mmCIF file of C-alpha atoms in Angstrom:
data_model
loop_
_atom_site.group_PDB
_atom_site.id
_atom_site.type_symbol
_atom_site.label_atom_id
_atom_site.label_comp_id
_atom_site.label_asym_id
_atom_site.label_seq_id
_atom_site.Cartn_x
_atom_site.Cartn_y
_atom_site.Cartn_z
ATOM 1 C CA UNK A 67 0.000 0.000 0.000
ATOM 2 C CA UNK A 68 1.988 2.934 -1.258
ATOM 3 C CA UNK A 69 0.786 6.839 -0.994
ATOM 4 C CA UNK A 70 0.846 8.090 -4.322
ATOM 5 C CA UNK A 71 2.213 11.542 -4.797
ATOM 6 C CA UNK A 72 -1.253 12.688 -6.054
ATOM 7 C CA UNK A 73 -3.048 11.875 -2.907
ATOM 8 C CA UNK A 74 -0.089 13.391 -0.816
ATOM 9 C CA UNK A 75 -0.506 16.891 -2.806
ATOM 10 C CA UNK A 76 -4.319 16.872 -2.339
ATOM 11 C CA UNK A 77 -4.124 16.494 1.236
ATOM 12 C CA UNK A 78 -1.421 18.934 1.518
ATOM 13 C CA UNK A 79 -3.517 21.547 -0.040
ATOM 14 C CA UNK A 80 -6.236 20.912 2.890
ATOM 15 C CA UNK A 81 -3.552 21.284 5.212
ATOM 16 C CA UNK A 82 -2.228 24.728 3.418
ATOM 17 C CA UNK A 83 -6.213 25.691 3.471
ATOM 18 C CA UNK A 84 -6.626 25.038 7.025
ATOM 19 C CA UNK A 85 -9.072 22.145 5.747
ATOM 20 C CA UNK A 86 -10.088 19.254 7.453
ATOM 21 C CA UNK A 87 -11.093 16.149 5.717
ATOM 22 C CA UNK A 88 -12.614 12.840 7.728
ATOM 23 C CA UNK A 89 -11.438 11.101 4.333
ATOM 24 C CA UNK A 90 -8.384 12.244 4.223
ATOM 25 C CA UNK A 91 -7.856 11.599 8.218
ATOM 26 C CA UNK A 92 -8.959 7.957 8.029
ATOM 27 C CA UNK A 93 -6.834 6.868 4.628
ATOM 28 C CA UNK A 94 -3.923 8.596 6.125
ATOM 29 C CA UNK A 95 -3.960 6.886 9.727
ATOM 30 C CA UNK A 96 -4.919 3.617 7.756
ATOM 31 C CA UNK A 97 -1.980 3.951 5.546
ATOM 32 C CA UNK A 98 0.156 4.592 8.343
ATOM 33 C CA UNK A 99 -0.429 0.995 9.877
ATOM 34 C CA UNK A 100 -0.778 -1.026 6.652
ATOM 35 C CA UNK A 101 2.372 0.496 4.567
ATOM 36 C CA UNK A 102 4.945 -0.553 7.754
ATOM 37 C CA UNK A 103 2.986 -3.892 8.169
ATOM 38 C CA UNK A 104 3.433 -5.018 4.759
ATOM 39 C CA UNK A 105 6.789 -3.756 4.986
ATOM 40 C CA UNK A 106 7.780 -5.589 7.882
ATOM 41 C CA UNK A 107 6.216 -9.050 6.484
ATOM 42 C CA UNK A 108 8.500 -8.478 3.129
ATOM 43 C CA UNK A 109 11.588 -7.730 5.230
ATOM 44 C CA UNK A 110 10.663 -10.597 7.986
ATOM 45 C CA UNK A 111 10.475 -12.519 4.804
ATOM 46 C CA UNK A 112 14.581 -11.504 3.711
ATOM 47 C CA UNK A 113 15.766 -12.335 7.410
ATOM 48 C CA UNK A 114 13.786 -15.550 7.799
ATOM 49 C CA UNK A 115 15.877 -16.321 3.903
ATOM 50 C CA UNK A 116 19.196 -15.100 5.314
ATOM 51 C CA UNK A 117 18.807 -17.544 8.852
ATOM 52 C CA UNK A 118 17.960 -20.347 6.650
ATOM 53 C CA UNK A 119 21.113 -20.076 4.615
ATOM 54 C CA UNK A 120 23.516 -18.164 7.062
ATOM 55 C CA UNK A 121 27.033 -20.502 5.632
ATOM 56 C CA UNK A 122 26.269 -19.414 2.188
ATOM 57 C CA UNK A 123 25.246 -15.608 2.727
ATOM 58 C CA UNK A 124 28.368 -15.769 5.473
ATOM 59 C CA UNK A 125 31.013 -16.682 2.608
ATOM 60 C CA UNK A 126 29.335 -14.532 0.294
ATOM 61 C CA UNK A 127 29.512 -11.796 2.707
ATOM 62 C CA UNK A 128 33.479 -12.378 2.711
ATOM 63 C CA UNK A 129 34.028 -12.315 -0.388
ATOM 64 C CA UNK A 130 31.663 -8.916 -1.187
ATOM 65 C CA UNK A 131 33.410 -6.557 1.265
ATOM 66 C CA UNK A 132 37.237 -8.329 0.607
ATOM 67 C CA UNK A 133 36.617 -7.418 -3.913
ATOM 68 C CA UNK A 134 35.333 -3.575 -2.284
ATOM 69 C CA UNK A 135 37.092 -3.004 0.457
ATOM 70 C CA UNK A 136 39.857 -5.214 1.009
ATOM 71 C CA UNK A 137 38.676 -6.205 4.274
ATOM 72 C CA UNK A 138 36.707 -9.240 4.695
ATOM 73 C CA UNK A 139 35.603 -9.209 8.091
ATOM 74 C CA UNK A 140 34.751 -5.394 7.848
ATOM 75 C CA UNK A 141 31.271 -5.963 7.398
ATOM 76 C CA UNK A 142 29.359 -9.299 7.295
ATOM 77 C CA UNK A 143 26.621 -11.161 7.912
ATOM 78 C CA UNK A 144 25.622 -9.568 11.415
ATOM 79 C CA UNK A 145 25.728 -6.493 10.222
ATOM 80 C CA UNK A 146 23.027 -7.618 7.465
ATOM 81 C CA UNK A 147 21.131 -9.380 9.952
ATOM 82 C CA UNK A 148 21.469 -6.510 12.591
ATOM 83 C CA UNK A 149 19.858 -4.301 9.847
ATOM 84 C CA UNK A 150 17.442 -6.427 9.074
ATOM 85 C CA UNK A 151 16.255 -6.919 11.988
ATOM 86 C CA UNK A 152 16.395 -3.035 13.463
ATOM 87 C CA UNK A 153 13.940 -2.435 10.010
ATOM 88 C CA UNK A 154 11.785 -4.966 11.204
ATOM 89 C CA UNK A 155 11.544 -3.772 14.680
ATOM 90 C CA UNK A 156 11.289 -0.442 13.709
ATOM 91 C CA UNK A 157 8.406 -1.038 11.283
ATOM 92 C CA UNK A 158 6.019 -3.596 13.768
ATOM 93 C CA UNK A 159 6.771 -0.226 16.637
ATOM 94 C CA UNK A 160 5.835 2.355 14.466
ATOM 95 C CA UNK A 161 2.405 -0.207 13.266
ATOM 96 C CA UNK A 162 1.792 -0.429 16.827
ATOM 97 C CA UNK A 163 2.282 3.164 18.027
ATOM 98 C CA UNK A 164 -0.202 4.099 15.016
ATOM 99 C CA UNK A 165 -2.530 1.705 15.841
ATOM 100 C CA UNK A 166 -2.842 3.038 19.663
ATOM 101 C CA UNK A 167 -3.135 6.694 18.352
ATOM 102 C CA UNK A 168 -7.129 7.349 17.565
ATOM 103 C CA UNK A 169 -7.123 8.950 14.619
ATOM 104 C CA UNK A 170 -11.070 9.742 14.830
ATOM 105 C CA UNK A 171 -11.054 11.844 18.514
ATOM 106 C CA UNK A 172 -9.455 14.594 16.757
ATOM 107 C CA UNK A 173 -11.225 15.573 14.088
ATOM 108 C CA UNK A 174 -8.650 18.830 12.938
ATOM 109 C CA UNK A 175 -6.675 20.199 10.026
ATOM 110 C CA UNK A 176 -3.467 19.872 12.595
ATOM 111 C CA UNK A 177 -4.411 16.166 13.297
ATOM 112 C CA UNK A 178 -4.210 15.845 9.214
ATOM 113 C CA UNK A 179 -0.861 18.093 8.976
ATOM 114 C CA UNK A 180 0.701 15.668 12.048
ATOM 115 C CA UNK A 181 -0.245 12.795 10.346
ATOM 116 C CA UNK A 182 1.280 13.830 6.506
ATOM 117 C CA UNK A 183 4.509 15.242 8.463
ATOM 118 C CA UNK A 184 4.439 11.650 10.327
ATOM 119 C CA UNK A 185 4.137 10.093 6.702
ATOM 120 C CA UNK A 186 7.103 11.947 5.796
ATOM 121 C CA UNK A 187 9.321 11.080 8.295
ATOM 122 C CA UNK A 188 8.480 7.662 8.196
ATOM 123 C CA UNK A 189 8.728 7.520 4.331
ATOM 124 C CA UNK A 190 12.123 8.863 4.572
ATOM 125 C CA UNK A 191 13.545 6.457 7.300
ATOM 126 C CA UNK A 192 12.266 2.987 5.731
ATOM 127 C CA UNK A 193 13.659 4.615 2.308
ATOM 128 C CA UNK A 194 17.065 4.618 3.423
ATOM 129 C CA UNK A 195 16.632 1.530 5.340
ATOM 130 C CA UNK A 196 15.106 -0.705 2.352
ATOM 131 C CA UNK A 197 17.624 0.810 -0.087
ATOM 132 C CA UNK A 198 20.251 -0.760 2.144
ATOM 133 C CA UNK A 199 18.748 -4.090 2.742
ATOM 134 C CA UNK A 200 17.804 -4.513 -1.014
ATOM 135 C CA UNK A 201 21.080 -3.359 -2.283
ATOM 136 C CA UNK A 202 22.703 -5.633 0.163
ATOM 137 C CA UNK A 203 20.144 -8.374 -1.458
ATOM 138 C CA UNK A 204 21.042 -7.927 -4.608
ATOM 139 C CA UNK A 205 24.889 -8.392 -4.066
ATOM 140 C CA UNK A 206 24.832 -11.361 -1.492
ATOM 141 C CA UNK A 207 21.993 -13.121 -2.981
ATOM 142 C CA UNK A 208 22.013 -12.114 -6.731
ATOM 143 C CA UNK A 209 25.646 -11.356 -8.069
ATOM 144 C CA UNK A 210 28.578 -10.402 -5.883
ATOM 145 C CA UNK A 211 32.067 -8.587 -6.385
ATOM 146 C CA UNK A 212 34.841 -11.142 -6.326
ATOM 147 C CA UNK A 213 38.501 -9.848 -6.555
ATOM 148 C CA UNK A 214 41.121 -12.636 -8.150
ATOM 149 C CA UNK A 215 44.230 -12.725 -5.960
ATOM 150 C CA UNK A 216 47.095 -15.132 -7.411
ATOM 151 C CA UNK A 217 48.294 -16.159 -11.289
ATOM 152 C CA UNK A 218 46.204 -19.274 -11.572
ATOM 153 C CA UNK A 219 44.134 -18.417 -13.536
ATOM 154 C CA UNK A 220 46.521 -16.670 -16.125
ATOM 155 C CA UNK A 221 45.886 -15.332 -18.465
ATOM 156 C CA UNK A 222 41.737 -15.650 -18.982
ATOM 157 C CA UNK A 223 42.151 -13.776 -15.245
ATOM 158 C CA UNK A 224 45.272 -11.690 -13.860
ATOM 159 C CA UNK A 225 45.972 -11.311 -10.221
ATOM 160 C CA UNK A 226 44.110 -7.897 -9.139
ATOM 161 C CA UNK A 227 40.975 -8.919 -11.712
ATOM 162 C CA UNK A 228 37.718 -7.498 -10.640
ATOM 163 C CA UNK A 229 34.997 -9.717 -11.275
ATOM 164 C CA UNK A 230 31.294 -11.013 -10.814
ATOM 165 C CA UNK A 231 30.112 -14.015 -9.541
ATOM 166 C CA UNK A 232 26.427 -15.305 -10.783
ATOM 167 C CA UNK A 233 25.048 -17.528 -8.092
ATOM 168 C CA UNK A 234 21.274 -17.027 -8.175
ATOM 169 C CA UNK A 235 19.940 -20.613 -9.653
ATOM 170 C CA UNK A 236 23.365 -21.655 -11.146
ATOM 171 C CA UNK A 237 24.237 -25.415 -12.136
ATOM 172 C CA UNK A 238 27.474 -26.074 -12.856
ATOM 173 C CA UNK A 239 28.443 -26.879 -15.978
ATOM 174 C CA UNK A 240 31.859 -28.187 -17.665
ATOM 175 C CA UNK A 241 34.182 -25.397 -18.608
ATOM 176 C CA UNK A 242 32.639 -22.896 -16.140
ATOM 177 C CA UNK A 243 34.812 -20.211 -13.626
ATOM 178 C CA UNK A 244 33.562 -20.687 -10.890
ATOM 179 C CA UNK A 245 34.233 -19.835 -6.670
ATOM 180 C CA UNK A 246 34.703 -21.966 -4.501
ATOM 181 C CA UNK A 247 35.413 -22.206 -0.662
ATOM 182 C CA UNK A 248 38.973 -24.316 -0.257
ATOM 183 C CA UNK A 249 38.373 -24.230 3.487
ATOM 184 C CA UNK A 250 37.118 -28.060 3.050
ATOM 185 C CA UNK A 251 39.229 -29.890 5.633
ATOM 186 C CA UNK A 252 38.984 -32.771 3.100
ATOM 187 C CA UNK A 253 41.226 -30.628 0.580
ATOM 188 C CA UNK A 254 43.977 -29.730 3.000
ATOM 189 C CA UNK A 255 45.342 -26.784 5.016
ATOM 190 C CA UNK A 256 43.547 -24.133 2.895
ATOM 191 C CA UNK A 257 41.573 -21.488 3.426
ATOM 192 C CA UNK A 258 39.309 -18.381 1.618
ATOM 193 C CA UNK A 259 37.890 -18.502 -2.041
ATOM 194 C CA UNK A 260 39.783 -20.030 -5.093
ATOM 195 C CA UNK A 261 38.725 -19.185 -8.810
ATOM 196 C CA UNK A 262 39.246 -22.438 -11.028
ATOM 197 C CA UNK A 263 37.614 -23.802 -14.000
ATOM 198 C CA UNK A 264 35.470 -26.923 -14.036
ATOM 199 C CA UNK A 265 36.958 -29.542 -16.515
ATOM 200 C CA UNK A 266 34.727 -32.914 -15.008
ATOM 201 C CA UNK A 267 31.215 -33.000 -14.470
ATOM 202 C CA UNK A 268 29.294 -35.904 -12.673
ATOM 203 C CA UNK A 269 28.850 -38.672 -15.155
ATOM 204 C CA UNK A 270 32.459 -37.567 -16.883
ATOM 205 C CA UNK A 271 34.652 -40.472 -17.553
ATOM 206 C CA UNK A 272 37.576 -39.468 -16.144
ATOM 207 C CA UNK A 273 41.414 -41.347 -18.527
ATOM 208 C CA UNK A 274 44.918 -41.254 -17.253
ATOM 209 C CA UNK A 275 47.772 -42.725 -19.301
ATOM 210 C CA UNK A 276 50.261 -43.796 -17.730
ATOM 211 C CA UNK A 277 52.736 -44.151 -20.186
ATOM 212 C CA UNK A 278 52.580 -40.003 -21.234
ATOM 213 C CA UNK A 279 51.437 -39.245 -17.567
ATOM 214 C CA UNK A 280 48.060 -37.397 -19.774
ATOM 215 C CA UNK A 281 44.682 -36.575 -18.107
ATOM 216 C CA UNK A 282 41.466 -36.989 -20.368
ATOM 217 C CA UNK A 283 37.933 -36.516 -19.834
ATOM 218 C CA UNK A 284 35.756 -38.044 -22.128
ATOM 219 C CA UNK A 285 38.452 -38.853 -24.519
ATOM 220 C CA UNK A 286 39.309 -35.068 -24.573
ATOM 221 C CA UNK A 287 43.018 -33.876 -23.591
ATOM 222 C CA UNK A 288 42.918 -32.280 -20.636
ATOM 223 C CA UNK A 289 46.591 -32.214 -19.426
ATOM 224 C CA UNK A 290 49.624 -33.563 -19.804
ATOM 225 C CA UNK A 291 52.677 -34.024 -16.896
ATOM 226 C CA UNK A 292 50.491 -35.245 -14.485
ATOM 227 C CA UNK A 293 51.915 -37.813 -12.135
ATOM 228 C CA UNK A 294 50.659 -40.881 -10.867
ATOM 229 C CA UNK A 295 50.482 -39.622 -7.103
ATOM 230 C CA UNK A 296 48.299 -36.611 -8.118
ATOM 231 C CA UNK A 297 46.019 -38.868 -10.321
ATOM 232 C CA UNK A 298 46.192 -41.009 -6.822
ATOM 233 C CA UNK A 299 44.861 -37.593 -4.782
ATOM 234 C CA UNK A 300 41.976 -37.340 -7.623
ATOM 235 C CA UNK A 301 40.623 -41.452 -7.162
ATOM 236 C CA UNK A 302 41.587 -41.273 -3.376
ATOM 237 C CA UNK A 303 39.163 -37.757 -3.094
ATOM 238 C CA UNK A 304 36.331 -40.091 -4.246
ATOM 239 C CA UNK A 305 37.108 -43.357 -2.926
ATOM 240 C CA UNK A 306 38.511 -45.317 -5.698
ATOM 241 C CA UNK A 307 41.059 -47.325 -6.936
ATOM 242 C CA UNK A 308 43.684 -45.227 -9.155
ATOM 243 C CA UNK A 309 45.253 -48.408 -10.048
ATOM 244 C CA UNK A 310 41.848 -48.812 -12.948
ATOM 245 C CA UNK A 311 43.814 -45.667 -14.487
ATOM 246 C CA UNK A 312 39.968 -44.897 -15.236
ATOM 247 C CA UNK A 313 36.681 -43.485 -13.431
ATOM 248 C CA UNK A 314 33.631 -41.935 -13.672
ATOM 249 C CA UNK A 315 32.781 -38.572 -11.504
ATOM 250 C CA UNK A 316 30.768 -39.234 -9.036
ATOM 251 C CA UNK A 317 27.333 -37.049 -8.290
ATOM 252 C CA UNK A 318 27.877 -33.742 -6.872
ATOM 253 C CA UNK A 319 31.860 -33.782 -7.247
ATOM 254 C CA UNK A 320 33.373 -31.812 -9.966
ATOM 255 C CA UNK A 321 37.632 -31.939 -11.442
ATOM 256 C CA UNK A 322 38.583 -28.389 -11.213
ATOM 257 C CA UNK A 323 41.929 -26.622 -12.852
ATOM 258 C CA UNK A 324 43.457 -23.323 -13.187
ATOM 259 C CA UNK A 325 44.393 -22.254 -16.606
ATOM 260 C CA UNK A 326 47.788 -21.433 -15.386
ATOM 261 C CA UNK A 327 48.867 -25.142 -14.741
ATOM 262 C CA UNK A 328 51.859 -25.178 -13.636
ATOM 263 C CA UNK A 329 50.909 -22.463 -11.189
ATOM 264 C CA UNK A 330 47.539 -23.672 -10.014
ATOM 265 C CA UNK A 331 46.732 -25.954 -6.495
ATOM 266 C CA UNK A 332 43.657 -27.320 -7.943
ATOM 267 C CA UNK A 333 42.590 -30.860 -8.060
ATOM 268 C CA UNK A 334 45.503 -32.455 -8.397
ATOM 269 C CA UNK A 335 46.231 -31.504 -5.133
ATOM 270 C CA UNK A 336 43.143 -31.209 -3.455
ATOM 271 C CA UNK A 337 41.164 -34.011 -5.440
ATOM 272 C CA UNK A 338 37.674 -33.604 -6.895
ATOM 273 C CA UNK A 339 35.434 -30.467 -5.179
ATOM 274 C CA UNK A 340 31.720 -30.955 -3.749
ATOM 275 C CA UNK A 341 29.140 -29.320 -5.525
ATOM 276 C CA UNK A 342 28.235 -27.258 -1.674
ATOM 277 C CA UNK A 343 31.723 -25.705 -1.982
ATOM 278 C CA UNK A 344 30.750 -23.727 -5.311
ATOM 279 C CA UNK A 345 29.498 -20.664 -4.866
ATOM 280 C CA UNK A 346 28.827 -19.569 -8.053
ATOM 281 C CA UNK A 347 30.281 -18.848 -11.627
ATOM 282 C CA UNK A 348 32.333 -16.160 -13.167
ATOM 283 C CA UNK A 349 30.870 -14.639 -16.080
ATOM 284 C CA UNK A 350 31.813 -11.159 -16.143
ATOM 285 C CA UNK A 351 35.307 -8.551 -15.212
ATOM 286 C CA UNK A 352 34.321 -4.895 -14.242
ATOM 287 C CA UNK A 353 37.916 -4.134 -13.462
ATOM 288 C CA UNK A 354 40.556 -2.951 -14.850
ATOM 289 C CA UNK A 355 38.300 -0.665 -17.518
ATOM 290 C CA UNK A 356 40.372 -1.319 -20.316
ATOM 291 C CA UNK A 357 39.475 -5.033 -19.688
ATOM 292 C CA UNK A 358 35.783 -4.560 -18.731
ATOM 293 C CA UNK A 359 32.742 -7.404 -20.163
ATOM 294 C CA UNK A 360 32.111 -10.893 -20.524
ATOM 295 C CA UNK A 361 34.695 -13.398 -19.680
ATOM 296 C CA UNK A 362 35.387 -15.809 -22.838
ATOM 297 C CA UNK A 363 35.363 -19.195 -22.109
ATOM 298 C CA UNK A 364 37.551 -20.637 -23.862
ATOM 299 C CA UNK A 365 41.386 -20.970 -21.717
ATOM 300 C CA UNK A 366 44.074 -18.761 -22.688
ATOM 301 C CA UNK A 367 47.091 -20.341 -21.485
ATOM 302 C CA UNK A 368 49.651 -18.891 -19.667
#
């Protein structure tokens, strides 16, 4: 229930005429109790959405304020929540305070002045305070700022790369950028967010020869001068025996390299990634400018 600008100018003219209107009075007060309610139930809604996936909007959270402010821990998650929930309390108060004030026992042009300068403040307050909460939405839920720290990924993405990471609905697919948390105690002693690109889906039959020390997936070259005990890391990550020199990925685990090879800990090291450790893919670079759009697919090797 939003106060068009209309009604507002009709019922500051009464106001400017010394007028009162019993119309006017009533659709005011009522406004002023419906608008924060329905507010409150749409914000209510974004905090109950935030509890029930705190991990994921946590890590996203991480990464957001690290790619704009090079400080992770800056602002996070409570601060979202703390806003969140100061709109919402703020909102069911102001309902409430409304809802006690009787609107009908004064029937006065200054009752129907207080009540449009009331509008006005309150308009102004949850204005500021949805812009924040929706903006915040839109990067931790939608697409988020990502910064690329470390020559992996050479040279489809340089060290210092600006980019955005799509995570709203994504699937992964096979040649995807993507994030990923490396904090998995299953992949080591790592920690924070590392940019790779997928190069084994579930259902990918996974080669290794031997003889050349070659990785292929799906009969595809892949890479060459990989040894035996990081093809071991890749069939131990998924229980299996490396000793077949051939398997098939299993659901929800995914090969991921960095373009950069021989610069890259990736899944030769850490073995195969689960699909609950991707956060999202990389599709587009906003920084540098001379490098902004859409991130080609295909690898440019180091």
């Amino acid at each position: 229930m939003i106060l068009n600008k209309k009604r507002l100018n009709e019922y500051q003219e009464l106001i400017k005429n010394d007028e009162y209107s019993k119309e006017a009075n009533d659709y005011m007060h009522h406004h002023l109790i419906v608008n924060p309610l329905i507010r409150f139930l749409l914000i209510f809604i974004l905090l109950l959405f935030t509890a029930l996936n705190y991990k994921k909007v946590e890590k996203l959270a991480k990464i957001t304020f690290d790619s704009l402010l090079n400080h992770e821990d800056m602002f996070g998650i409570e601060l979202y929540i703390g806003i969140l929930a100061a709109t919402c309390l703020f909102l069911a108060l102001f309902a409430l305070v409304m809802f006690l004030i009787n609107a009908k026992t004064n029937e006065h042009a200054d009752h129907l002045k207080a009540l449009v300068k009331t509008y006005k403040i309150y308009d102004m307050v949850t204005f500021i305070l949805s812009s924040i909460v929706f903006l915040y939405f839109i990067i931790m839920f939608i697409v988020t700022p990502c910064t690329v720290d470390g020559a992996s990924m050479q040279n489809t993405l340089n060290s210092g790369d600006r980019v955005m990471v799509w995570h709203l609905n994504y699937k992964p697919k096979r040649d995807d950028i993507i994030i990923f948390d490396a904090s998995n105690k299953e992949y080591g002693n790592y920690s924070g967010f590392f940019v790779k690109r997928i190069v084994a889906v579930p259902g990918d039959k996974v080669k290794y020869d031997n003889t050349t020390d070659t990785l292929y997936v799906n009969d595809s070259f892949v890479e060459r001068n990989v040894g035996i005990s990081q093809y071991k890391i890749l069939t131990d990550s998924v229980d299996l025996d490396y000793t077949s020199l051939e398997f098939v990925v299993p659901n929800n685990r995914f090969m991921v390299f960095g373009d950069n090879r021989a610069n890259s800990t990736d899944s030769r090291m850490i073995g195969l990634i689960y699909r609950d450790d991707i956060l999202g893919s990389v599709g587009f670079r906003f920084y540098p400018f001379n490098k902004i759009g859409k991130i080609d697919k295909d690898i440019i090797h180091y």
